[in-house]
Tab-separated table of C-alpha atoms and ligand atoms in Angstrom:
chain	number	residue	atom	x	y	z
A	1	MET	CA	-182.672	-134.651	109.812
A	2	ALA	CA	-182.558	-131.949	107.107
A	3	ASP	CA	-179.379	-130.296	106.024
A	4	ARG	CA	-176.794	-132.420	108.611
A	5	ARG	CA	-173.956	-131.483	106.543
A	6	LEU	CA	-171.103	-132.322	109.050
A	7	ASP	CA	-167.776	-131.933	106.421
A	8	PRO	CA	-166.826	-128.483	106.350
A	9	VAL	CA	-166.244	-126.111	103.292
A	10	PRO	CA	-164.310	-122.470	103.442
A	11	ALA	CA	-167.596	-120.829	103.139
A	12	ASP	CA	-168.375	-121.705	106.729
A	13	ASN	CA	-165.224	-119.583	107.936
A	14	PHE	CA	-162.967	-122.105	110.441
A	15	ALA	CA	-160.097	-121.192	111.015
A	16	PHE	CA	-156.990	-122.415	112.695
A	17	GLY	CA	-153.953	-120.900	114.790
A	18	LEU	CA	-150.499	-121.781	114.122
A	19	TRP	CA	-149.727	-122.835	117.298
A	20	THR	CA	-153.566	-125.443	117.572
A	21	ILE	CA	-153.402	-128.400	115.649
A	22	GLY	CA	-149.279	-128.165	115.123
A	23	ASN	CA	-149.142	-128.006	118.980
A	24	VAL	CA	-146.046	-129.991	119.779
A	25	GLY	CA	-147.298	-130.837	122.882
A	26	ARG	CA	-145.012	-129.025	125.689
A	27	ASP	CA	-146.922	-128.697	128.919
A	28	ALA	CA	-145.401	-127.328	132.462
A	29	PHE	CA	-144.332	-130.579	133.110
A	30	GLY	CA	-142.956	-132.463	130.011
A	31	ASP	CA	-141.164	-131.925	126.842
A	32	PRO	CA	-142.846	-132.457	123.321
A	33	THR	CA	-144.181	-135.000	122.367
A	34	ARG	CA	-144.969	-134.761	119.098
A	35	PRO	CA	-142.635	-133.085	115.670
A	36	PRO	CA	-143.666	-129.179	114.455
A	37	VAL	CA	-145.828	-128.802	111.228
A	38	ALA	CA	-143.820	-126.036	109.174
A	39	PRO	CA	-146.313	-123.051	108.574
A	40	ALA	CA	-146.844	-124.178	104.391
A	41	GLU	CA	-147.433	-127.904	105.531
A	42	PHE	CA	-149.692	-126.691	108.068
A	43	VAL	CA	-151.794	-124.667	105.331
A	44	ARG	CA	-151.932	-126.865	103.195
A	45	GLY	CA	-153.377	-129.186	106.061
A	46	LEU	CA	-155.691	-126.488	106.274
A	47	GLY	CA	-156.910	-126.496	102.895
A	48	ARG	CA	-157.374	-130.653	102.926
A	49	VAL	CA	-159.756	-130.537	105.847
A	50	GLY	CA	-161.570	-127.382	104.522
A	51	ALA	CA	-160.718	-125.042	106.770
A	52	ALA	CA	-160.527	-121.001	105.353
A	53	GLY	CA	-158.067	-119.517	107.134
A	54	VAL	CA	-154.904	-119.437	109.463
A	55	SER	CA	-153.623	-117.603	112.322
A	56	PHE	CA	-150.198	-116.660	113.631
A	57	HIS	CA	-148.275	-114.720	116.526
A	58	ASP	CA	-145.064	-113.682	114.616
A	59	ASP	CA	-143.038	-116.290	116.065
A	60	ASP	CA	-144.665	-118.719	114.889
A	61	LEU	CA	-144.237	-117.607	111.155
A	62	ILE	CA	-140.741	-116.261	111.283
A	63	PRO	CA	-138.916	-117.870	114.345
A	64	PRO	CA	-136.709	-115.460	116.444
A	65	GLY	CA	-133.236	-115.140	115.145
A	66	SER	CA	-134.062	-115.901	111.899
A	67	SER	CA	-132.037	-113.867	109.060
A	68	ALA	CA	-133.243	-112.014	106.666
A	69	ALA	CA	-133.125	-114.388	103.947
A	70	GLU	CA	-134.596	-117.281	105.824
A	71	ALA	CA	-137.475	-115.341	106.817
A	72	GLU	CA	-138.109	-114.070	103.101
A	73	ARG	CA	-137.758	-118.135	102.118
A	74	VAL	CA	-140.543	-119.035	105.002
A	75	LEU	CA	-142.512	-116.194	103.859
A	76	ALA	CA	-142.223	-116.815	100.010
A	77	GLU	CA	-143.372	-120.634	101.281
A	78	PHE	CA	-145.930	-119.906	103.247
A	79	ARG	CA	-147.631	-117.378	100.304
A	80	SER	CA	-147.100	-120.147	97.788
A	81	ALA	CA	-149.360	-122.532	100.403
A	82	LEU	CA	-151.876	-119.384	100.543
A	83	ASP	CA	-152.380	-119.189	97.253
A	84	ALA	CA	-152.274	-123.095	96.242
A	85	THR	CA	-155.446	-123.616	98.613
A	86	GLY	CA	-157.048	-120.708	98.855
A	87	VAL	CA	-156.718	-120.725	102.428
A	88	ARG	CA	-156.630	-116.959	103.914
A	89	VAL	CA	-154.529	-114.804	106.910
A	90	THR	CA	-157.549	-114.268	109.076
A	91	MET	CA	-156.120	-113.122	112.378
A	92	ALA	CA	-152.249	-112.265	113.390
A	93	THR	CA	-150.805	-111.674	116.722
A	94	THR	CA	-147.444	-110.923	118.730
A	95	ASN	CA	-145.653	-113.176	121.324
A	96	LEU	CA	-145.420	-110.913	123.932
A	97	PHE	CA	-145.348	-113.712	126.530
A	98	THR	CA	-142.217	-116.465	125.737
A	99	HIS	CA	-139.357	-114.129	125.676
A	100	PRO	CA	-137.845	-113.747	129.712
A	101	CYS	CA	-137.653	-109.851	128.931
A	102	PHE	CA	-141.646	-110.391	129.390
A	103	LYS	CA	-141.616	-111.959	133.053
A	104	ASP	CA	-142.655	-108.655	134.463
A	105	GLY	CA	-145.287	-107.493	131.528
A	106	ALA	CA	-145.095	-106.555	128.282
A	107	PHE	CA	-147.368	-103.010	128.024
A	108	THR	CA	-147.906	-103.175	132.109
A	109	SER	CA	-144.119	-104.429	132.357
A	110	ASN	CA	-142.434	-101.941	135.556
A	111	ASP	CA	-139.566	-100.996	132.811
A	112	ARG	CA	-140.610	-98.940	130.371
A	113	GLY	CA	-137.644	-100.271	128.226
A	114	VAL	CA	-139.666	-103.271	128.247
A	115	ARG	CA	-142.979	-101.236	127.119
A	116	ARG	CA	-141.229	-99.686	124.388
A	117	HIS	CA	-139.593	-103.563	123.054
A	118	ALA	CA	-143.135	-104.581	123.466
A	119	LEU	CA	-145.360	-101.993	121.426
A	120	ALA	CA	-142.229	-101.963	118.640
A	121	LYS	CA	-142.365	-105.772	118.653
A	122	ALA	CA	-146.326	-105.172	118.442
A	123	MET	CA	-146.052	-102.583	115.526
A	124	ARG	CA	-143.584	-105.121	113.192
A	125	GLY	CA	-146.013	-107.842	113.932
A	126	ILE	CA	-149.425	-105.356	112.722
A	127	ASP	CA	-146.601	-105.002	109.551
A	128	LEU	CA	-146.387	-108.811	108.938
A	129	GLY	CA	-150.383	-109.047	109.336
A	130	ALA	CA	-151.248	-106.274	107.269
A	131	SER	CA	-148.876	-107.851	104.601
A	132	LEU	CA	-150.096	-110.921	104.202
A	133	GLY	CA	-154.075	-109.237	104.514
A	134	ALA	CA	-154.784	-110.082	108.193
A	135	PRO	CA	-158.465	-108.081	108.858
A	136	VAL	CA	-157.975	-108.547	112.622
A	137	TYR	CA	-155.190	-108.546	115.002
A	138	VAL	CA	-155.410	-110.166	118.463
A	139	LEU	CA	-154.169	-108.600	122.018
A	140	TRP	CA	-153.667	-110.923	124.177
A	141	GLY	CA	-151.694	-109.900	127.438
A	142	GLY	CA	-151.034	-113.150	128.382
A	143	ARG	CA	-148.138	-111.725	130.768
A	144	GLU	CA	-150.092	-108.539	131.609
A	145	GLY	CA	-151.029	-109.281	134.983
A	146	VAL	CA	-149.123	-109.665	138.760
A	147	GLU	CA	-148.408	-112.475	141.114
A	148	CYS	CA	-147.069	-109.527	143.740
A	149	GLY	CA	-149.838	-107.761	144.217
A	150	ALA	CA	-148.178	-104.538	145.858
A	151	ALA	CA	-145.754	-104.540	143.063
A	152	LYS	CA	-147.966	-102.312	140.448
A	153	ARG	CA	-150.579	-100.053	141.204
A	154	PRO	CA	-153.980	-101.308	139.110
A	155	GLN	CA	-154.603	-97.702	138.351
A	156	ASP	CA	-150.674	-97.700	136.294
A	157	ALA	CA	-151.083	-100.776	134.909
A	158	LEU	CA	-154.350	-99.964	132.941
A	159	ALA	CA	-153.076	-96.487	132.154
A	160	ARG	CA	-149.973	-98.031	129.975
A	161	TYR	CA	-152.448	-100.874	128.829
A	162	ALA	CA	-154.755	-97.950	127.754
A	163	GLU	CA	-151.664	-95.861	125.964
A	164	ALA	CA	-150.487	-98.882	124.132
A	165	VAL	CA	-153.652	-99.450	122.768
A	166	ASN	CA	-154.274	-96.087	121.868
A	167	PHE	CA	-150.476	-95.971	120.516
A	168	LEU	CA	-150.881	-99.200	117.746
A	169	CYS	CA	-154.564	-98.046	117.307
A	170	GLY	CA	-153.129	-94.682	115.811
A	171	TYR	CA	-150.389	-96.547	113.940
A	172	VAL	CA	-152.491	-98.574	112.193
A	173	ARG	CA	-154.462	-95.416	111.187
A	174	ASP	CA	-151.339	-93.835	110.432
A	175	ARG	CA	-150.432	-97.075	108.177
A	176	GLY	CA	-153.855	-96.899	106.462
A	177	TYR	CA	-154.340	-100.869	107.486
A	178	PRO	CA	-158.216	-102.242	107.040
A	179	MET	CA	-157.308	-103.914	110.303
A	180	ARG	CA	-158.809	-104.169	113.684
A	181	PHE	CA	-157.857	-105.259	117.071
A	182	ALA	CA	-159.151	-107.675	119.462
A	183	ILE	CA	-158.447	-107.541	123.209
A	184	GLU	CA	-158.676	-111.328	124.439
A	185	PRO	CA	-159.355	-111.493	128.070
A	186	LYS	CA	-157.917	-114.682	130.974
A	187	PRO	CA	-158.444	-114.508	134.730
A	188	ASN	CA	-155.381	-115.825	135.228
A	189	GLU	CA	-152.171	-118.376	133.556
A	190	PRO	CA	-149.075	-117.793	133.146
A	191	ARG	CA	-149.463	-114.869	135.593
A	192	GLY	CA	-151.122	-115.548	138.934
A	193	ASP	CA	-154.129	-112.721	138.297
A	194	THR	CA	-154.314	-111.128	134.707
A	195	PHE	CA	-155.431	-107.499	133.878
A	196	LEU	CA	-158.900	-107.515	131.771
A	197	PRO	CA	-159.526	-111.106	133.132
A	198	THR	CA	-162.911	-111.540	131.668
A	199	ILE	CA	-165.498	-110.065	128.411
A	200	GLY	CA	-166.943	-107.734	130.876
A	201	HIS	CA	-163.641	-106.120	131.887
A	202	ALA	CA	-162.331	-106.043	128.306
A	203	LEU	CA	-165.554	-104.090	127.001
A	204	ALA	CA	-165.876	-101.252	129.762
A	205	PHE	CA	-161.528	-100.803	128.914
A	206	ILE	CA	-162.781	-100.420	125.840
A	207	THR	CA	-164.782	-97.490	125.910
A	208	THR	CA	-161.986	-95.791	127.665
A	209	LEU	CA	-159.741	-95.775	124.568
A	210	ASP	CA	-159.109	-92.918	121.985
A	211	GLN	CA	-160.519	-95.043	119.227
A	212	PRO	CA	-162.872	-97.261	120.712
A	213	ASP	CA	-164.688	-98.236	117.652
A	214	MET	CA	-161.229	-100.096	116.689
A	215	VAL	CA	-161.060	-102.474	119.130
A	216	GLY	CA	-163.543	-105.076	120.439
A	217	VAL	CA	-163.101	-108.440	122.127
A	218	ASN	CA	-161.286	-111.685	121.308
A	219	PRO	CA	-163.465	-114.075	123.634
A	220	GLU	CA	-162.368	-117.857	124.055
A	221	VAL	CA	-164.693	-120.524	125.904
A	222	ALA	CA	-161.732	-121.898	128.139
A	223	HIS	CA	-160.629	-118.522	129.518
A	224	GLU	CA	-164.197	-117.579	130.745
A	225	THR	CA	-165.324	-121.217	131.586
A	226	MET	CA	-162.191	-122.039	134.025
A	227	VAL	CA	-163.172	-119.400	136.325
A	228	GLY	CA	-167.053	-120.969	136.398
A	229	LEU	CA	-168.572	-117.921	133.998
A	230	SER	CA	-170.961	-118.593	131.463
A	231	PHE	CA	-169.608	-118.117	127.852
A	232	HIS	CA	-173.136	-118.039	126.363
A	233	GLN	CA	-173.637	-114.977	128.573
A	234	GLY	CA	-170.882	-113.389	127.747
A	235	ILE	CA	-170.665	-113.473	123.668
A	236	GLY	CA	-174.077	-112.244	124.356
A	237	GLN	CA	-172.783	-109.311	125.604
A	238	ALA	CA	-170.326	-109.014	123.203
A	239	LEU	CA	-172.631	-109.364	120.107
A	240	TRP	CA	-175.050	-106.619	122.110
A	241	GLN	CA	-172.369	-104.121	122.386
A	242	GLY	CA	-171.219	-104.584	118.465
A	243	LYS	CA	-167.722	-106.048	119.711
A	244	LEU	CA	-167.328	-109.707	118.411
A	245	PHE	CA	-164.363	-108.862	116.825
A	246	HIS	CA	-163.079	-112.522	116.408
A	247	ILE	CA	-163.874	-115.841	118.760
A	248	ASP	CA	-161.276	-118.714	119.768
A	249	LEU	CA	-163.026	-121.459	120.116
A	250	ASN	CA	-162.112	-124.573	122.263
A	251	ASP	CA	-163.327	-126.537	125.625
A	252	GLN	CA	-162.678	-126.723	129.109
A	253	LYS	CA	-163.542	-128.003	132.228
A	254	ILE	CA	-164.880	-125.332	134.871
A	255	GLY	CA	-162.322	-124.253	137.910
A	256	ARG	CA	-159.007	-125.744	135.859
A	257	TYR	CA	-155.613	-124.383	134.470
A	258	ASP	CA	-156.441	-123.476	130.587
A	259	GLN	CA	-157.596	-127.004	129.068
A	260	ASP	CA	-157.576	-125.727	125.341
A	261	PHE	CA	-159.374	-129.171	124.494
A	262	ARG	CA	-161.286	-129.520	121.394
A	263	PHE	CA	-164.205	-127.500	120.612
A	264	GLY	CA	-167.151	-129.214	121.918
A	265	SER	CA	-165.256	-131.923	123.736
A	266	GLU	CA	-166.359	-131.074	126.943
A	267	GLY	CA	-169.813	-128.775	127.786
A	268	ILE	CA	-172.205	-129.804	124.796
A	269	LYS	CA	-175.351	-128.025	126.646
A	270	GLU	CA	-172.935	-124.506	126.695
A	271	ASN	CA	-171.821	-124.690	123.545
A	272	PHE	CA	-175.257	-125.524	122.134
A	273	LEU	CA	-176.213	-122.330	123.494
A	274	LEU	CA	-173.080	-120.645	122.031
A	275	VAL	CA	-173.613	-122.163	118.595
A	276	ARG	CA	-177.455	-121.176	118.216
A	277	LEU	CA	-176.652	-117.376	119.234
A	278	LEU	CA	-173.884	-117.460	116.986
A	279	GLU	CA	-176.084	-118.284	114.083
A	280	THR	CA	-178.950	-116.374	114.538
A	281	SER	CA	-176.656	-113.064	115.653
A	282	GLY	CA	-175.230	-112.197	112.182
A	283	TYR	CA	-171.891	-112.833	113.226
A	284	THR	CA	-170.206	-112.718	110.057
A	285	GLY	CA	-166.430	-113.222	111.808
A	286	THR	CA	-164.262	-115.781	111.549
A	287	LYS	CA	-164.969	-118.932	113.578
A	288	HIS	CA	-161.135	-119.509	115.094
A	289	PHE	CA	-160.112	-122.436	116.850
A	290	ASP	CA	-157.715	-122.136	119.902
A	291	SER	CA	-157.293	-125.511	120.681
A	292	ARG	CA	-154.627	-128.287	120.958
A	293	PRO	CA	-154.964	-131.978	120.279
A	294	TYR	CA	-154.582	-134.531	123.507
A	295	ARG	CA	-150.907	-134.413	124.098
A	296	ASN	CA	-150.738	-138.248	123.186
A	297	GLU	CA	-152.224	-137.816	119.586
A	298	TRP	CA	-150.121	-138.547	117.221
A	299	GLY	CA	-149.119	-138.304	113.159
A	300	ASP	CA	-153.050	-138.033	110.961
A	301	GLY	CA	-154.583	-137.911	114.840
A	302	ILE	CA	-153.607	-133.900	114.438
A	303	TRP	CA	-155.821	-133.677	111.986
A	304	GLU	CA	-158.613	-135.940	113.049
A	305	PHE	CA	-158.597	-133.107	116.155
A	306	ALA	CA	-159.151	-130.286	113.621
A	307	ARG	CA	-162.283	-132.438	111.407
A	308	GLY	CA	-163.775	-132.976	115.025
A	309	SER	CA	-163.949	-129.081	116.162
A	310	MET	CA	-165.432	-128.499	112.803
A	311	ARG	CA	-167.602	-131.396	112.760
A	312	THR	CA	-168.990	-130.418	116.054
A	313	TYR	CA	-169.562	-127.066	115.103
A	314	LEU	CA	-171.684	-127.429	112.323
A	315	ALA	CA	-173.691	-130.407	114.116
A	316	LEU	CA	-174.756	-128.494	116.929
A	317	ALA	CA	-175.562	-125.649	114.459
A	318	ALA	CA	-177.596	-127.803	112.905
A	319	ALA	CA	-179.332	-129.489	115.852
A	320	ALA	CA	-179.694	-125.760	116.726
A	321	ARG	CA	-181.700	-125.017	113.134
A	322	GLU	CA	-183.993	-128.289	114.100
A	323	PHE	CA	-184.412	-127.338	117.698
A	324	ASP	CA	-185.687	-123.283	116.613
A	325	ALA	CA	-187.991	-125.479	113.943
A	326	ASP	CA	-189.561	-128.042	116.362
A	327	PRO	CA	-193.344	-126.802	116.568
A	328	ALA	CA	-192.550	-128.073	120.399
A	329	VAL	CA	-189.872	-125.813	120.491
A	330	VAL	CA	-192.142	-122.720	119.315
A	331	ALA	CA	-194.887	-123.322	121.672
A	332	ALA	CA	-192.073	-123.597	124.838
A	333	LEU	CA	-190.438	-120.550	123.624
A	334	ALA	CA	-194.173	-118.777	123.304
A	335	ALA	CA	-195.032	-120.187	126.733
A	336	ALA	CA	-192.105	-119.577	128.144
A	337	GLY	CA	-192.423	-115.226	127.157
A	338	ALA	CA	-189.031	-115.840	125.040
A	339	GLY	CA	-190.123	-113.498	121.689
A	340	GLU	CA	-191.794	-111.170	124.867
A	341	LEU	CA	-188.217	-110.337	126.067
A	342	ALA	CA	-188.005	-108.153	122.743
A	343	GLU	CA	-190.658	-105.687	123.408
A	344	GLU	CA	-190.040	-102.544	125.196
A	345	SER	CA	-190.898	-102.397	128.657
A	346	VAL	CA	-192.015	-98.324	128.726
A	347	GLY	CA	-190.006	-96.917	126.154
A	348	ALA	CA	-187.723	-93.352	126.294
A	349	TYR	CA	-188.344	-91.365	129.791
A	350	THR	CA	-191.110	-89.116	128.895
A	351	PRO	CA	-193.205	-87.062	131.908
A	352	THR	CA	-196.027	-88.431	130.658
A	353	ALA	CA	-194.822	-92.250	130.176
A	354	ALA	CA	-194.468	-91.868	134.122
A	355	ALA	CA	-197.291	-90.506	135.182
A	356	ALA	CA	-198.971	-93.224	132.807
A	357	LEU	CA	-197.373	-96.349	134.613
A	358	LEU	CA	-197.561	-94.878	138.022
A	359	ALA	CA	-201.554	-94.539	137.015
A	360	GLU	CA	-200.790	-98.196	135.864
A	361	PRO	CA	-202.579	-101.033	137.865
A	362	ALA	CA	-200.778	-103.966	138.594
A	363	ASP	CA	-201.824	-107.061	140.277
A	364	PRO	CA	-198.263	-108.526	142.041
A	365	GLU	CA	-200.158	-111.601	143.255
A	366	GLN	CA	-201.682	-112.373	139.171
A	367	LEU	CA	-197.945	-112.099	138.056
A	368	ALA	CA	-196.678	-114.074	140.519
A	369	ALA	CA	-198.576	-116.499	139.287
A	370	ARG	CA	-197.122	-117.449	136.004
A	371	SER	CA	-195.048	-119.989	134.977
A	372	TYR	CA	-192.568	-119.664	132.383
A	373	VAL	CA	-192.905	-123.381	131.873
A	374	ASN	CA	-189.029	-123.522	131.271
A	375	GLU	CA	-188.674	-127.055	132.512
A	376	ARG	CA	-190.275	-127.945	129.703
A	377	LEU	CA	-188.169	-126.020	127.079
A	378	ASP	CA	-184.859	-127.068	128.649
A	379	GLN	CA	-185.896	-130.383	128.411
A	380	LEU	CA	-186.958	-129.887	124.818
A	381	LEU	CA	-183.166	-129.162	123.953
A	382	ILE	CA	-182.087	-131.613	125.693
A	383	ASP	CA	-183.734	-134.331	123.834
A	384	HIS	CA	-182.827	-132.836	121.000
A	385	LEU	CA	-179.475	-132.486	122.095
A	386	LEU	CA	-179.567	-136.549	122.624
A	387	GLY	CA	-181.627	-137.134	119.558
A	388	LEU	CA	-184.475	-138.372	121.685
A	389	PRO	CA	-187.955	-138.844	119.778
A	390	ARG	CA	-190.470	-136.296	119.485
A	391	ALA	CA	-193.231	-137.369	122.753
B	401	GLT	C1	-152.048	-118.427	123.693
B	401	GLT	C2	-153.034	-117.831	124.233
B	401	GLT	C3	-154.608	-118.120	123.745
B	401	GLT	C4	-153.881	-117.054	122.329
B	401	GLT	C5	-153.220	-117.250	121.495
B	401	GLT	C6	-152.931	-115.444	120.785
B	401	GLT	S1	-151.822	-117.420	122.308
B	401	GLT	O1	-151.902	-120.171	123.025
B	401	GLT	O2	-153.516	-119.308	125.335
B	401	GLT	O3	-155.348	-118.079	124.469
B	401	GLT	O4	-155.878	-116.958	121.844
B	401	GLT	O5	-151.340	-114.837	121.334
B	402	MN	MN1	-156.602	-120.995	126.326
B	403	MN	MN1	-157.123	-117.934	122.933
């Protein structure tokens, strides 16, 4: 049980959004169950629990309709809390979903006036994020979608989406901000269907952009899991394509609405695989929690929720290290051929390589007779998660 540190420190690079721990518990059926937490107080709380970063929507930090003097005051208090605690702004984003003007979409609304307003709001949000040092700007298209499928030609919607992201990339470059964008996919909710519903859709979309290097993804556990996809596999592809710019950690039961539960509260095995992947991939970005305390939580319980999120991550990271150091696991991985998958199959095409391959004798019956010993490997994983003694 070496190195089982479960108390987070800033070097762990954990972050929370202003809308998460401080979520007031409003849902589609009920009013708030908790009082709000002011941004500066929130940052002080993050400092106390050992988090490194804070993120926000423009409207979380400066409530819409604030006077210039009110905005100044909020910003000054926020900055002084950041200075006092050492908490950094690790991500910023725009609220393009709450106001009724976005009911038909923001960058993909059928109304050109709405699209232009959404872009201007995003540009102002980018300025705010840049002024506070945010290195990543998230684009979650909460309202970019449709219920009445006949109302929007998908190709037009995607063209407007790409136009908007291209324009914002131009703005960031023009201003010289050291900032990259991260698109956050989600299959549905609040729209009946969302454009860019999964990690894969977003990755393909990014290849069509003018400045693809400036744009990556911000996948969320709940968003892939709600439609039954493996988050671990989705993150694997984002890493493989060099596009994991940010991540939203939380948890979720398959086939439900977006539950945004505490990280690790549901899918321990999948989250073990996720943490093992992140910890061995060289990912250096923020580990950002986009989750909210259960609606019946109150008082200090919201900070208990924050501590639990980080504690579970650290515990899974420790379990992953112990798993990979266990000689029985090393042997099982070898038997499974895990290392063999890292070897090239044939290399780049050459006529000589093709001829050699065609001339090579192969015995499919013999190849079929191999066992990959996955049952043992998987049981070892379960044994580690349950803390069972080595057999
Ligand atoms: C909203 C959504 C999240 C996004 C946030 C960023 S806001 O809570 O459910 O998944 O990450 O806009
Ligand atoms: Mn969510
Ligand atoms: Mn999210």
